[in-house]
């Protein structure tokens, strides 16, 4: 089969290191011929990304700084991306943030500031990114974000992030309606637990992974490659009839009672 994303330019946001889900996605998009633009926040992430690109032989079209909790940074990043690429065909939003203290104990103790921070970085950021990206998505395309089952159900310790992911999934639906008329599809992948930097912040993460091995239909956890391929599918024409969807890549765990 010919490459599914040949001639497409896709922006990948959220590579912090080799374990990042965004890096699994980037590799999958690269295999299908996409040209990649990366955004990062911390200088440390830029250093890691630069090394990963060199060792993997993936050539980035552009690497640009973007703090999604700052509107001017999002606008500046997409202005640069647009100036460089002209047209973009896809965006991968693979980022989230909450205070570690809010990812343990009881949700009822969440502070106003902790709630605001999680919503702002993890849910509103998709809205800001979609608004800026749309200006350059003149040929249509796809936007895909990463969510988690804690949006739908109470998962121990996930707390404030579960509520942020619920807002993120609702945002996917509202954005899908707004952007559908421009041929832009907006979807989410709901991944099972994967050991990453962000996952380290969630208390009791090992227990969650063990529960999947015991209870999920596939009796194993998923990896970055599997999430990468599903995200690639949602950015490719193979999924051209799908928008506003949350696709679970979790060994089927979400169907279990
Ligand atoms: P990583 O820690 O590897 O990636 C998180 C990324 O978020 C980092 O690149 C970080 O950049 C970025 N980020 C956080 N805040 C901001 C901000 N204000 N501006 C720009 N970038 C920001 O973890 P994952 O790969 O696990 O996380 C990616 C996504 O996948 C998240 O949405 C997460 O909730 C979701 N997910 C993860 C699961 C898991 O088990 N790991 C399961 C289901 C969903 P920097 O470090 O440079 O600040």
Coordinates of C-alpha atoms and ligand atoms in Angstrom, one line a residue:
X1 CA 0.0 0.0 0.0
X2 CA 1.3 3.5 -0.8
X3 CA 2.0 5.8 2.1
X4 CA -1.2 7.2 3.7
X5 CA 0.2 10.6 4.6
X6 CA 2.5 11.4 1.6
X7 CA 2.5 15.1 1.0
X8 CA 0.8 16.0 4.3
X9 CA 2.3 18.3 6.9
X10 CA 1.3 17.5 10.4
X11 CA 2.1 19.4 13.7
X12 CA 3.0 17.2 16.6
X13 CA 2.7 18.8 20.1
X14 CA 3.9 17.1 23.2
X15 CA 7.1 15.1 22.8
X16 CA 9.0 15.3 26.1
X17 CA 11.1 12.2 25.7
X18 CA 11.3 8.8 23.9
X19 CA 8.4 7.5 26.1
X20 CA 6.0 10.2 25.1
X21 CA 2.9 9.1 23.3
X22 CA 3.5 12.0 20.9
X23 CA 6.8 10.3 19.9
X24 CA 5.1 7.0 19.2
X25 CA 2.6 9.0 17.0
X26 CA 5.4 10.9 15.3
X27 CA 7.1 7.7 14.3
X28 CA 3.8 6.3 12.9
X29 CA 3.1 9.5 10.9
X30 CA 6.7 9.4 9.6
X31 CA 6.3 5.8 8.4
X32 CA 3.3 7.0 6.4
X33 CA 5.3 9.7 4.7
X34 CA 4.1 12.8 6.6
X35 CA 6.3 15.8 7.0
X36 CA 6.5 16.7 10.6
X37 CA 6.5 20.0 12.6
X38 CA 7.1 19.7 16.3
X39 CA 6.2 22.0 19.2
X40 CA 7.7 21.9 22.7
X41 CA 7.5 23.8 25.9
X42 CA 10.5 23.2 28.1
X43 CA 14.1 23.5 26.9
X44 CA 14.7 20.1 28.3
X45 CA 12.0 18.7 25.9
X46 CA 13.7 20.5 23.0
X47 CA 17.0 18.8 23.9
X48 CA 15.4 15.4 24.1
X49 CA 13.5 15.9 20.8
X50 CA 16.6 17.1 19.0
X51 CA 18.5 13.9 20.1
X52 CA 15.5 11.7 19.2
X53 CA 15.3 13.2 15.7
X54 CA 19.0 12.7 15.1
X55 CA 19.0 9.1 16.3
X56 CA 15.8 8.1 14.4
X57 CA 16.7 9.8 11.2
X58 CA 13.4 11.7 11.2
X59 CA 13.8 15.2 9.7
X60 CA 11.6 17.9 11.2
X61 CA 10.3 20.5 8.8
X62 CA 10.3 22.9 11.8
X63 CA 10.6 22.8 15.6
X64 CA 8.9 25.7 17.4
X65 CA 8.3 26.7 21.0
X66 CA 4.7 26.7 22.2
X67 CA 3.3 27.0 25.7
X68 CA -0.4 26.2 25.3
X69 CA -1.3 28.0 28.5
X70 CA -0.3 31.3 26.9
X71 CA -2.5 32.6 24.0
X72 CA 0.3 34.7 22.6
X73 CA 2.6 31.7 22.5
X74 CA 0.0 29.6 20.6
X75 CA -0.6 32.5 18.2
X76 CA 3.1 33.1 17.6
X77 CA 3.8 29.3 17.1
X78 CA 1.1 28.9 14.5
X79 CA 2.1 32.1 12.8
X80 CA 5.6 30.7 12.4
X81 CA 4.2 27.3 11.3
X82 CA 1.9 28.9 8.8
X83 CA 4.7 31.1 7.4
X84 CA 7.0 28.1 7.0
X85 CA 4.5 25.5 5.8
X86 CA 1.8 27.5 4.1
X87 CA -0.7 24.7 4.5
X88 CA -1.0 22.2 7.3
X89 CA -3.1 19.0 7.2
X90 CA -3.1 17.8 10.7
X91 CA -2.4 18.5 14.4
X92 CA -1.6 16.1 17.2
X93 CA -2.5 17.6 20.6
X94 CA -0.8 15.2 23.0
X95 CA -0.4 17.3 26.2
X96 CA -1.9 17.8 29.6
X97 CA -0.8 19.2 32.9
X98 CA -2.1 19.2 36.5
X99 CA -0.5 19.8 39.9
X100 CA 0.8 16.5 41.3
X101 CA -1.0 17.2 44.6
X102 CA -4.3 17.1 42.7
X103 CA -3.6 13.6 41.4
X104 CA -3.9 11.9 44.7
X105 CA -6.3 11.8 47.7
X106 CA -9.8 13.0 47.2
X107 CA -11.2 15.1 44.3
X108 CA -13.3 17.1 46.7
X109 CA -10.1 18.7 48.0
X110 CA -9.2 20.1 44.6
X111 CA -8.3 23.8 44.9
X112 CA -9.8 26.4 42.5
X113 CA -6.3 27.1 41.2
X114 CA -5.5 23.4 40.7
X115 CA -8.8 22.9 38.8
X116 CA -8.2 26.0 36.7
X117 CA -4.6 24.9 35.8
X118 CA -5.7 21.4 34.7
X119 CA -8.6 22.7 32.6
X120 CA -6.5 25.4 31.1
X121 CA -3.5 23.3 30.1
X122 CA -5.4 20.1 29.2
X123 CA -8.7 21.1 27.8
X124 CA -8.9 24.8 26.8
X125 CA -5.5 24.3 25.1
X126 CA -7.2 22.2 22.4
X127 CA -9.6 25.0 21.6
X128 CA -6.8 27.6 21.3
X129 CA -4.8 25.3 19.2
X130 CA -7.7 24.4 16.9
X131 CA -8.5 28.1 16.4
X132 CA -5.0 29.0 15.3
X133 CA -4.4 25.7 13.3
X134 CA -7.6 26.2 11.3
X135 CA -6.2 29.3 9.6
X136 CA -3.7 27.1 7.9
X137 CA -5.8 24.0 7.4
X138 CA -7.1 25.3 4.1
X139 CA -7.2 21.9 2.4
X140 CA -9.1 20.3 5.4
X141 CA -7.5 17.6 7.6
X142 CA -7.6 16.3 11.1
X143 CA -7.0 17.3 14.7
X144 CA -6.4 14.5 17.2
X145 CA -6.1 14.8 20.9
X146 CA -5.3 12.2 23.6
X147 CA -7.7 11.4 26.4
X148 CA -8.2 8.8 29.1
X149 CA -11.0 6.7 30.6
X150 CA -11.0 8.8 33.7
X151 CA -13.2 11.3 31.7
X152 CA -16.0 8.8 31.6
X153 CA -15.6 7.0 35.0
X154 CA -14.2 7.7 38.4
X155 CA -10.6 6.3 38.3
X156 CA -8.9 6.4 41.7
X157 CA -6.4 9.4 42.0
X158 CA -7.1 10.7 38.4
X159 CA -9.4 13.3 40.0
X160 CA -8.9 16.8 38.5
X161 CA -7.5 15.3 35.3
X162 CA -10.6 13.2 34.8
X163 CA -12.7 16.3 34.9
X164 CA -10.3 18.1 32.5
X165 CA -10.5 15.1 30.1
X166 CA -14.3 15.2 30.3
X167 CA -14.1 18.8 29.2
X168 CA -11.6 17.9 26.5
X169 CA -13.9 15.2 25.1
X170 CA -16.8 17.6 25.0
X171 CA -14.6 20.1 23.3
X172 CA -13.8 17.5 20.6
X173 CA -17.5 17.3 19.9
X174 CA -18.1 21.0 19.7
X175 CA -15.0 21.6 17.7
X176 CA -16.0 18.8 15.3
X177 CA -19.2 20.6 14.6
X178 CA -17.6 24.0 14.1
X179 CA -14.8 22.8 11.9
X180 CA -16.6 20.1 9.9
X181 CA -17.8 22.6 7.4
X182 CA -14.1 23.3 6.5
X183 CA -13.4 19.6 6.0
X184 CA -11.5 19.5 9.3
X185 CA -12.2 16.5 11.5
X186 CA -11.6 16.5 15.2
X187 CA -11.2 13.3 17.2
X188 CA -9.7 11.8 20.3
X189 CA -7.8 8.6 21.2
X190 CA -8.5 7.3 24.6
X191 CA -5.4 5.4 25.4
X192 CA -4.9 2.8 28.1
X193 CA -2.2 3.5 30.7
X194 CA 1.4 3.8 29.4
X195 CA 4.5 4.6 31.4
X196 CA 5.5 8.1 30.5
X197 CA 6.7 11.2 32.3
X198 CA 3.1 12.5 32.7
X199 CA 1.9 9.1 34.1
X200 CA 4.5 9.4 36.9
X201 CA 2.4 12.1 38.4
X202 CA -0.6 9.8 38.8
X203 CA -0.5 8.1 42.2
X204 CA -1.0 4.3 42.1
X205 CA -0.3 4.0 38.3
X206 CA 1.2 0.5 38.7
X207 CA -2.1 -0.8 40.1
X208 CA -3.9 0.6 37.1
X209 CA -1.6 -1.2 34.7
X210 CA -2.0 -4.5 36.6
X211 CA -5.7 -4.2 36.5
X212 CA -5.6 -4.0 32.7
X213 CA -3.4 -7.1 32.5
X214 CA -6.0 -8.9 34.6
X215 CA -9.3 -7.6 33.3
X216 CA -8.9 -6.2 29.7
X217 CA -10.1 -8.5 26.9
X218 CA -6.6 -8.5 25.4
X219 CA -5.0 -9.2 28.9
X220 CA -2.1 -6.8 28.3
X221 CA -1.3 -3.1 28.2
X222 CA -1.1 -1.1 25.1
X223 CA 2.0 0.8 23.9
X224 CA 3.0 4.1 22.2
X225 CA 3.1 2.3 18.8
X226 CA -0.5 1.2 19.0
X227 CA -1.7 4.6 20.1
X228 CA 0.5 6.1 17.3
X229 CA -1.1 3.9 14.6
X230 CA -4.6 4.7 15.8
X231 CA -3.8 8.4 15.8
X232 CA -2.3 8.1 12.3
X233 CA -5.5 6.4 11.1
X234 CA -7.6 9.3 12.4
X235 CA -5.3 11.7 10.5
X236 CA -5.5 9.7 7.3
X237 CA -8.2 9.5 4.7
X238 CA -9.0 6.0 5.9
X239 CA -11.0 7.7 8.6
X240 CA -12.6 10.4 6.4
X241 CA -16.1 9.7 7.6
X242 CA -15.2 9.9 11.3
X243 CA -15.4 13.1 13.4
X244 CA -16.3 14.0 17.0
X245 CA -15.3 10.5 18.0
X246 CA -13.4 9.1 21.0
X247 CA -11.6 5.9 19.9
X248 CA -10.4 3.7 22.7
X249 CA -7.0 2.1 22.3
X250 CA -7.0 0.3 25.6
X251 CA -7.0 -3.5 25.0
X252 CA -10.8 -3.2 25.3
X253 CA -10.7 -2.4 29.0
X254 CA -13.5 0.2 28.7
X255 CA -16.1 -2.4 27.8
X256 CA -15.7 -4.3 31.0
X257 CA -18.0 -3.8 33.9
Ligands
LIG1 P1 4.5 13.2 28.4 O1 4.9 13.7 29.8 O2 5.5 12.4 27.6 O3 3.9 14.3 27.6 C1 3.2 15.4 28.1 C2 3.5 16.6 27.3 O4 2.7 17.7 27.7 C3 4.9 17.1 27.4 O5 5.5 17.1 26.2 C4 4.8 18.5 28.0 O6 5.8 19.4 27.5 C5 3.5 18.9 27.5 N1 2.9 20.0 28.1 C6 2.3 20.1 29.4 N2 1.9 21.4 29.6 C7 2.2 22.1 28.5 C8 2.0 23.5 28.1 N3 1.4 24.3 29.0 N4 2.4 23.9 26.9 C9 2.9 23.0 26.1 N5 3.2 21.7 26.4 C10 2.8 21.3 27.6 O7 3.3 12.2 28.7 P2 2.2 11.4 27.8 O8 2.8 11.1 26.5 O9 1.7 10.3 28.7 O10 1.0 12.5 27.7 C11 0.5 12.9 26.4 C12 -1.0 12.9 26.5 O11 -1.5 11.6 26.6 C13 -1.6 13.7 27.6 O12 -2.7 14.4 27.2 C14 -2.0 12.6 28.6 O13 -3.0 13.0 29.5 C15 -2.5 11.6 27.6 N6 -2.7 10.2 28.0 C16 -1.7 9.6 28.7 C17 -1.9 8.3 29.1 C18 -0.8 7.6 29.8 O14 -1.0 6.6 30.5 N7 0.5 8.0 29.7 C19 -3.1 7.6 29.0 C20 -4.1 8.3 28.3 C21 -3.9 9.6 27.8 P3 7.0 20.0 28.5 O15 7.5 18.8 29.3 O16 7.9 20.5 27.5 O17 6.3 20.9 29.4

